[in-house]
Structure formats: structure tokens, C-alpha cells
Amino acid sequence: MAILEEPEHLNWFRIPKLQAVWSDDDKDRGDRNTITPQQKEVLGWKFKFRHVVGILHTNYAAYIRQYGMGTSLLTAPALNGLSSLVVRAYCHRVIRLSAALPSLDANKEVTCNVHGVRSEFFLPAGTESLNRATPETASSTSEAASVYFIGKLIWAKGFDKVLELQQCFRDATGHYFPIDVYGSGNDETAIRRAFFGRHHHQTKSQVSASSNDGCSSSSSSEPSGDKRAKLVFSQRSSLREQLAEVPADEQGHASPATSAAPHGEAAVPKEPTASNTEVTTTPGGAAAEPTPDASLMESSPNALEILGDLSGKTVTTGMETAEAGLQLIENALQCVFLGRSKDVDYDRLDSDVSNSSNTSSDSEKESNAGDDINGVVDKEAVVVTSASDTTANTKEVIDSSAFAPATATCAPDNKSSLLSKARKLRANPFGLVPPRARFKWRRTPLPARFLGVQDHIVVRNIPQQSIFLNMSTTEVLCTTTAEALAMGKFVLIPKHCTFPFGMGFVLLPDLSAPSPNFPRS
Amino acid sequence: MDDCVAKMQFALANSPQPLKEEHAHVLSWEGATERLYDASRITLAEAETYRKSFAAADEKAARLHVDGAQHSHKLRNWIHDTLLI
């Protein structure tokens, strides 16, 4: 007997021997006894083992759809077709871990969650974990919020639903609930902004830098990338003159460069601080030549570097806007041809939106630099909103027009929540703006802490942290949900394919309802 | 979402019940292995039905895949030989 984990991945590519092993009109197909040993070797798993079981883990079609134009119309169905072919050819039985995976061969398939949870999650609180340092001190344990989330910090994990929930909770009770967020991810900045609001927004490195005593001397003399650009454009001399200054500066300061090395080390952590919210494409953006004459250099920063930085950012912005545009076109085509709404593309588009909203401000600055130098920093706020809103709004339009529940069990919103959403949209002037763009204008920050990457096991030793909030609906298997259950926490999740108890939200533990993933319970 | 708020309030006000034995077993790897056994086994009758109805078509699928792989391997060899890479 053989068990194949990810049988489609294992069997897509084969390099069999290049000899003819059968003729085209072989009539004895299907009968094991008449197949020669040569043929058996070539035909693969089913002919070498009595019983072959394949376990499907990954939705490859969903991944391939993220790669842009044409993939969802051509490549993803082709990939599914190839996977079906190999699964049919090489397996007797196929187990898919949840209904979130595509059905490759209905005759052979079983849906069952055959994964479990590490045994240390079942041990009672206070037990020493095996090989991980538990960094919790007594003080941080006492501040721990009752509700927590652990996972990648990307919008696909349901953060907009968490934000909505906070709003509804406040409408009902008058205050927000505190939540601790573990993990890191690409959308971390945007998510922090949505939780804390634009004005209270503190990036991770700003928090760590403010508590770092060693580099306080150079902190004020190292302006951010955009402020340096402002300095360059505000000089009286033309850009050409400034660029001519650069070689002279570099020659003159070559010798103090070695003594400047300790300053350089100290300045480097500051640079990522200042430009944390921007996409840096040129490494020249870091550590701009600190010298003993730091005050002099500060007034005429390296113009060439700045321009290189800005043009790099313009290119990136242009690329990302083009990508977002292509994604929109692809969504539109999908609506026309396939009539389905795609959760995966929805989320990728939103990550594009958050990236483009970060970099679009720089391209605007580039064009406005000649006109209104003082207004540069203020314009950033307006531009970011409009960029993110227009692309996000277009996405919303596409979504609502194409909204046909493809698989009834996977639709996360039920009718009543749509109605309440509609009511809120009418009542709230900000209502048409999607949550991600809307919430960053909040005045009071949410009582949330972002605690970085930790193993889920650390939560076991914090008994006050008793509620795991997981609004994500895009996963094949919620391992974190199972781990939280094993630790005896409450788990609040939306009902969807992997925990199909019906519609709405379910508060676990409530394993009494029958479910295909846990057939025994 | 109102349902969710109600559930959140309940969760904040109460502490969860300790995990029951049978639920702990279901969540663990031991329970998972038992589910694997149940999911992967097939009865003799099922095997017989399979052999009669699907096996021929499946073998055809396997041959198709292998032929395709052989053709692309030949093509790759030809490209290498012609272009002398």
C-alpha cells in the first residue's frame, strides 16, 4: 500500500524510459495479469502497489490564479485538468482535507480532515513547552487581552471582518474589546493603520527605535526619504548644480569615511524607521553617507541618490498600478465568461491596493515638486486616500455585480448580514468606502497590541487569553483553530466549508454537530 | 454580525469548559490516523466494481500521461541535440 501526499504534485512530471512498451490497439486494458513487467514499471504507482491513497493538501489552481492575466481563464482550469488526469491514473483512493479543495475525481474521492494537532497543545497551562523559550514576563501576562489572533497579517485572513466586528461591538456595548495580534505579514502596515488610525499609527520599528537609547544622537539628523526629496527640491540651486556637487562631496569626504563607520552603524537602524511605510527599491536609500559634519550634509543630501530613489519608486508605482489594472480587467472578464466571484483574486487585488496606496504618494510628489513644495507632505494624505478608494471602490463594484454564490457552503455572508450592511451603508456617510480605507480615519485607536511572531503554544500559558478570533475563510485547513480548541480556548469563527455547521458564526467548542471533517464526533 | 457580537459577549463573560476526552482524541494525531484508515479503505465489493467499470479507463489515462511525458522528453532531447546546449 502506498500513501502519496500531494499526488498531483508528485505526478505532474514524469521522465519515463523512451521505448515503446505497448501498441495502440492493446485490448487487454485493465487486466493486471496481462501487463508485462516493463509496462508495470512505466504505468506507475497503481501497478506497483496494491492500494494507493493520495492526500490532497493544496489548491494549486487558487495559487496559479494569483499570477495575473489569463491564468484564471486558461491556466487554472488546465492545471485542474492535468491534476484530475494524474490522480485518476495513479491513485485508487483520494482524500481531500476539506471542501475548500477542488474535486478532482468524484468517484474516488473522500473529504476528511486527516490532520491532527501537536500533542503539547493538550497539556495543561503552565507546563514547560519542549524547546521554545516562552518570552512572557509576569507584567505582560497580566496585560494580556482576552481575545487574540494568530496568523499572517494579510487582509485575506479576515481583518476587515474583525474591524467590522469591533464597530458592531461598540455599537452594542459602548466600548471596543481589546485584542492581541500575533504574527507578521505583507499587509501589516495597512492593518496597523486601520486598527490605530492614521494619526496614532506607530510602526514596529518606530516603537523599538523610541526605546533604543544608543542611537539618539543621530535620530534627528536623518530625515525620511520623502523629506530628503523635499530638501533637494527646495534648494535654490538647480538640480544639475546639485548633481555636480556630488562628486566633489564624495571626494572630499573619502578619508573621514572610516571614522564615520560607527556613525553609519548607528544611523542604519534609523533609516528603516523613517522609510518604513514606503517601498524601497534602491539600496542606496539606506545610510546616506553620514560624516562627522553631519549638520552640513543634512542640508544638502545626496541629490543623485534621492533622484534615483524617487525614480525607482515611480517605476514600482507604475508597475503596481498596471498590475492592479490588469487584475481588474481579468475580474471583469471572469464575471462575463464564468459568472463567479473569486475570493482569491479579491484578496490579491486588495494587497495590490495597499501596496499601490503606499507608493502612489511618491509619484504624486514627483509631479508636484516643482509647483508647491510646502504642500508636499499634506498632499500625501489626500492622494493615498483617493488612490486606495478608487481602486477599492471599483473592486467593490465588480464584486457585487458578479456575486453568485459559487458553492453554497462557501459563501461567508448570509442574507441577514447583507441586510444589516445595507442599512449601515445608508446611515453612515462613510459607508460606501470599504472597511480598509474607512477605518484608518478613526479617531480613537482600537485597544490592540501587535506582538510579532510567536508560536501558538505560548498562548497556552496565558489563561486569560481565552478567545481565539479567526475570521479567515480562505484556508484549506484551519490548524490554528484546531490548536486553540485543543488548548481549551473559545474559538469564534465564521461558518464556512471547513466547519460547515450551517450559516453564520459559531462559537466552539461545540463539536456535537456532525461534520464531514470529523465523522466520528 | 449581530450574532457574532452576541457570541463575543458570551465568550468574554464566561470561561470555556475544559476539553472532553473524546474531543481531545478527535483533534489529536491519533484520531487523525484513525480517520485516515477509515477514509482510505475500500471493501472487496467496491474493489470489484472498480475493476469492472473504471479500471480500463484509468489505465488509458495512465498511458495517455506516460505517452505525453515520453513525447515531451523526446522533444526536449531533440531541442538539446539540435541547439547543442
XYZ file of C-alpha atoms in Angstrom, chain A residues 118-500:
383
model
C 0.706 18.541 18.167
C 0.469 16.746 21.475
C 1.895 19.619 23.508
C -1.244 21.647 22.859
C -3.206 19.241 25.005
C -1.026 19.671 28.056
C -2.410 21.897 30.784
C -1.379 25.519 31.151
C 1.826 26.162 32.987
C 3.653 23.138 31.608
C 7.113 23.886 30.240
C 6.997 23.741 26.456
C 9.529 21.491 24.825
C 12.107 23.580 23.048
C 10.767 27.071 22.756
C 11.558 29.959 25.055
C 8.395 31.440 26.445
C 9.145 35.140 26.370
C 6.195 36.168 28.516
C 7.117 38.016 31.655
C 4.811 38.450 34.593
C 3.916 42.002 33.603
C 2.973 41.205 30.014
C 0.889 38.231 31.105
C -1.206 40.455 33.321
C -1.898 42.839 30.431
C -2.919 40.081 28.039
C -6.190 40.723 26.265
C -8.936 38.141 26.401
C -9.186 37.923 22.657
C -6.288 37.074 20.370
C -5.484 36.305 16.808
C -2.506 34.427 15.432
C -1.640 34.124 11.777
C -0.252 36.017 8.815
C -1.020 39.712 8.811
C -2.669 39.881 5.425
C -6.147 41.094 4.598
C -7.095 37.639 3.372
C -7.178 36.477 6.982
C -10.378 38.383 7.594
C -9.120 41.549 9.254
C -11.810 43.642 7.689
C -14.365 41.447 9.400
C -12.548 41.925 12.686
C -12.747 45.678 12.227
C -16.437 45.462 11.442
C -16.957 43.320 14.494
C -15.233 45.916 16.657
C -17.593 48.559 15.316
C -20.674 46.438 15.909
C -19.423 45.533 19.357
C -19.031 49.171 20.200
C -22.475 49.972 18.895
C -23.865 47.279 21.149
C -21.850 47.768 24.318
C -20.183 51.178 24.078
C -16.560 50.078 24.098
C -14.136 48.123 21.951
C -12.782 44.757 23.037
C -9.012 44.500 23.455
C -7.239 42.070 21.149
C -3.678 40.826 20.862
C -2.402 40.106 17.376
C 0.469 37.679 16.845
C 2.270 37.275 13.566
C 3.633 39.310 10.714
C 2.864 39.732 7.059
C 2.827 41.905 3.973
C -0.177 43.968 4.910
C 0.963 44.681 8.425
C 1.327 48.440 7.938
C -2.068 48.835 6.387
C -3.665 46.691 9.074
C -1.981 48.653 11.851
C -3.176 51.848 10.259
C -6.713 50.534 10.161
C -6.568 49.489 13.807
C -4.921 52.583 15.198
C -5.912 55.308 12.756
C -3.565 57.457 10.728
C -2.549 59.790 13.486
C -1.836 57.266 16.162
C -0.184 54.889 13.766
C 3.098 53.632 15.150
C 5.191 51.273 13.117
C 7.053 48.423 14.759
C 10.472 49.904 14.224
C 9.383 53.306 15.428
C 8.295 51.686 18.659
C 11.581 49.834 19.010
C 13.620 52.862 17.961
C 11.970 55.083 20.513
C 13.011 52.669 23.206
C 16.526 52.313 21.840
C 18.893 54.609 23.706
C 22.030 54.026 21.727
C 21.258 55.998 18.592
C 19.514 59.067 19.931
C 22.239 61.436 18.717
C 21.670 60.836 15.015
C 17.918 60.426 15.233
C 17.015 63.996 14.365
C 19.626 64.433 11.655
C 18.384 61.540 9.491
C 15.231 62.694 7.734
C 12.957 60.309 5.868
C 13.292 59.615 2.156
C 10.425 61.912 1.246
C 11.608 64.725 3.445
C 15.028 64.430 1.884
C 13.387 64.731 -1.502
C 11.662 67.855 -0.252
C 15.043 69.236 0.804
C 16.523 68.515 -2.606
C 13.738 70.242 -4.458
C 13.740 73.196 -2.110
C 17.374 74.059 -2.749
C 17.959 77.279 -4.604
C 20.410 75.736 -6.991
C 19.053 73.749 -9.889
C 19.142 70.018 -9.875
C 22.048 70.000 -12.303
C 24.155 72.046 -9.940
C 23.333 69.795 -7.082
C 24.289 66.759 -9.069
C 27.590 68.460 -9.950
C 28.237 68.951 -6.231
C 28.018 65.265 -5.542
C 31.379 64.073 -6.935
C 33.148 66.918 -5.073
C 31.432 65.914 -1.840
C 32.326 62.292 -2.234
C 35.981 63.021 -2.868
C 36.269 65.423 -0.001
C 34.771 63.028 2.470
C 36.513 59.853 1.452
C 39.019 59.902 4.317
C 36.633 60.522 7.188
C 34.548 57.646 5.842
C 36.306 55.106 8.071
C 35.797 57.168 11.199
C 32.211 57.626 10.137
C 31.683 53.876 10.234
C 30.373 53.786 13.825
C 28.018 56.645 12.967
C 26.955 54.672 9.928
C 26.104 51.647 12.039
C 24.069 53.784 14.388
C 22.265 55.543 11.558
C 21.257 52.405 9.691
C 18.513 51.348 12.105
C 17.064 54.830 11.844
C 16.748 54.703 8.100
C 14.344 51.765 8.007
C 12.371 53.532 10.702
C 11.839 56.621 8.658
C 11.063 54.919 5.395
C 9.149 52.024 6.843
C 5.893 52.868 5.177
C 7.442 53.155 1.720
C 8.570 50.506 -0.680
C 12.312 50.956 -1.001
C 13.620 49.641 -4.256
C 17.111 51.069 -4.285
C 19.581 50.006 -1.618
C 21.044 53.482 -1.938
C 18.200 54.679 0.182
C 19.831 53.310 3.324
C 22.614 55.013 5.315
C 23.172 58.161 3.280
C 26.896 58.807 3.884
C 26.992 60.088 7.445
C 30.130 62.039 8.155
C 31.485 63.951 11.151
C 29.994 67.098 9.565
C 26.530 65.675 9.924
C 24.883 69.058 10.116
C 26.386 70.174 6.796
C 25.443 67.028 4.975
C 21.940 67.244 6.315
C 21.219 70.445 4.457
C 22.376 69.145 1.059
C 21.708 65.444 0.970
C 22.948 63.338 -1.854
C 20.806 64.575 -4.702
C 21.698 61.797 -7.062
C 20.641 59.226 -4.548
C 17.335 60.905 -3.900
C 16.523 61.125 -7.561
C 17.474 57.512 -8.047
C 15.251 56.572 -5.155
C 12.303 58.568 -6.441
C 12.537 57.286 -9.964
C 12.764 53.758 -8.656
C 9.617 54.325 -6.675
C 7.858 55.810 -9.675
C 8.647 52.740 -11.688
C 7.372 50.500 -8.909
C 4.191 52.513 -8.579
C 3.652 52.401 -12.297
C 4.133 48.651 -12.329
C 1.823 48.039 -9.423
C -0.879 50.272 -10.838
C -0.624 48.438 -14.133
C -0.877 45.122 -12.322
C -3.901 46.249 -10.367
C -5.487 47.443 -13.603
C -4.857 44.110 -15.296
C -6.315 42.308 -12.321
C -9.458 44.412 -12.609
C -9.780 43.571 -16.292
C -9.326 39.920 -15.501
C -12.023 40.033 -12.841
C -14.341 41.682 -15.306
C -13.658 39.008 -17.898
C -14.273 36.327 -15.330
C -17.623 37.820 -14.490
C -18.529 37.806 -18.120
C -17.328 34.335 -19.013
C -17.554 32.392 -15.834
C -20.045 34.337 -13.753
C -18.290 33.616 -10.498
C -16.757 35.714 -7.782
C -13.273 34.729 -6.805
C -12.205 35.097 -3.222
C -8.546 34.696 -4.016
C -8.396 37.424 -6.642
C -10.358 39.689 -4.346
C -7.641 39.352 -1.751
C -4.749 39.744 -4.113
C -6.313 42.872 -5.538
C -6.558 44.278 -2.081
C -2.918 43.589 -1.362
C -2.158 45.414 -4.616
C -4.310 48.265 -3.407
C -2.491 48.563 -0.137
C 0.905 48.457 -1.870
C -0.085 50.944 -4.516
C -1.548 53.269 -1.944
C 1.813 53.342 -0.213
C 3.789 54.130 -3.325
C 1.329 56.319 -5.216
C 2.020 59.177 -2.849
C 5.590 59.293 -4.093
C 4.673 59.607 -7.751
C 2.325 62.439 -6.912
C 5.107 64.180 -5.081
C 7.367 63.801 -8.056
C 4.928 65.637 -10.285
C 4.038 68.279 -7.720
C 7.553 69.027 -6.583
C 8.015 71.893 -8.966
C 4.708 73.529 -8.039
C 4.158 73.515 -4.355
C 6.996 72.382 -2.157
C 5.389 73.152 1.149
C 2.235 71.344 0.331
C 4.007 68.062 -0.435
C 3.545 66.433 2.915
C -0.106 67.421 3.167
C -0.927 66.197 -0.310
C 0.223 62.726 0.662
C -2.841 62.198 2.831
C -5.272 63.160 0.105
C -3.546 61.192 -2.610
C -3.320 57.987 -0.631
C -6.999 58.027 0.142
C -8.082 58.720 -3.382
C -5.827 56.064 -4.888
C -6.897 53.375 -2.487
C -10.530 54.375 -2.629
C -10.876 54.437 -6.382
C -9.287 51.046 -6.892
C -11.039 49.571 -3.876
C -14.371 51.001 -4.965
C -14.018 49.559 -8.423
C -13.302 46.209 -6.849
C -16.433 46.520 -4.740
C -18.487 47.233 -7.836
C -17.134 44.193 -9.645
C -17.748 42.029 -6.619
C -21.342 42.997 -6.117
C -22.185 42.635 -9.780
C -20.655 39.195 -10.010
C -21.965 37.924 -6.738
C -23.335 34.495 -7.446
C -22.542 32.051 -4.678
C -20.417 29.530 -6.498
C -20.579 26.926 -3.805
C -23.359 27.492 -1.347
C -21.403 26.107 1.552
C -18.524 28.500 0.991
C -20.411 31.812 0.926
C -19.448 33.594 4.100
C -22.139 36.297 4.160
C -25.664 35.262 4.796
C -28.729 37.291 3.961
C -29.206 38.965 7.298
C -25.662 40.281 7.433
C -26.062 41.706 3.918
C -29.221 43.489 5.015
C -27.609 44.934 8.079
C -24.689 46.027 5.946
C -27.069 47.790 3.579
C -28.727 49.560 6.487
C -25.384 50.723 7.758
C -24.335 51.935 4.341
C -27.328 54.160 4.123
C -26.910 55.516 7.609
C -23.200 56.152 7.546
C -21.759 58.771 5.202
C -18.511 56.832 5.074
C -20.438 53.687 4.370
C -19.628 53.324 0.718
C -15.937 53.230 1.441
C -14.705 49.681 2.085
C -13.523 48.955 5.629
C -9.829 49.002 4.934
C -9.822 52.521 3.645
C -12.510 53.719 6.013
C -11.069 52.612 9.319
C -7.788 54.380 9.058
C -9.635 57.651 9.599
C -10.753 56.549 13.036
C -10.210 58.988 15.845
C -9.832 56.597 18.730
C -7.357 53.785 18.225
C -8.510 50.258 18.935
C -7.137 48.639 22.082
C -4.964 46.216 20.170
C -1.387 45.095 20.579
C 0.747 43.725 17.782
C 3.104 41.289 19.406
C 5.122 39.959 16.483
C 5.727 36.382 15.544
C 5.180 33.822 18.289
C 4.444 30.132 18.274
C 0.832 29.378 19.092
C 1.958 27.362 22.091
C 2.832 30.477 24.093
C -0.849 31.256 24.392
C -1.356 28.081 26.348
C 0.378 29.599 29.348
C -1.796 32.697 29.334
C -5.125 31.503 30.660
C -6.714 34.968 30.459
C -6.263 34.835 26.716
C -9.227 32.587 26.280
C -10.832 33.586 22.994
C -9.376 32.928 19.569
C -10.963 35.114 16.927
C -10.369 33.825 13.434
C -12.366 35.455 10.663
C -10.413 33.871 7.860
C -12.319 31.896 5.258
C -9.638 31.261 2.679
C -7.767 28.398 4.271
C -7.926 24.760 3.386
C -7.477 23.608 6.950
C -7.578 25.814 9.998
C -4.766 24.298 12.006
C -4.676 27.246 14.361
C -8.367 26.804 15.120
C -7.803 23.156 15.982
C -4.818 24.050 18.148
C -6.824 26.655 20.023
C -9.569 24.111 20.620
C -7.018 21.619 21.873
C -5.810 24.188 24.391
C -9.325 24.593 25.672
C -9.977 28.110 24.408
C -13.122 29.542 22.979
C -12.964 29.854 19.224
C -15.111 32.289 17.290
C -15.157 31.687 13.558
C -17.495 32.283 10.642
C -19.105 29.140 9.399
C -17.681 28.010 6.133
C -16.658 24.917 4.212
C -14.202 23.531 6.664
C -16.534 23.843 9.621
C -19.915 23.516 7.970
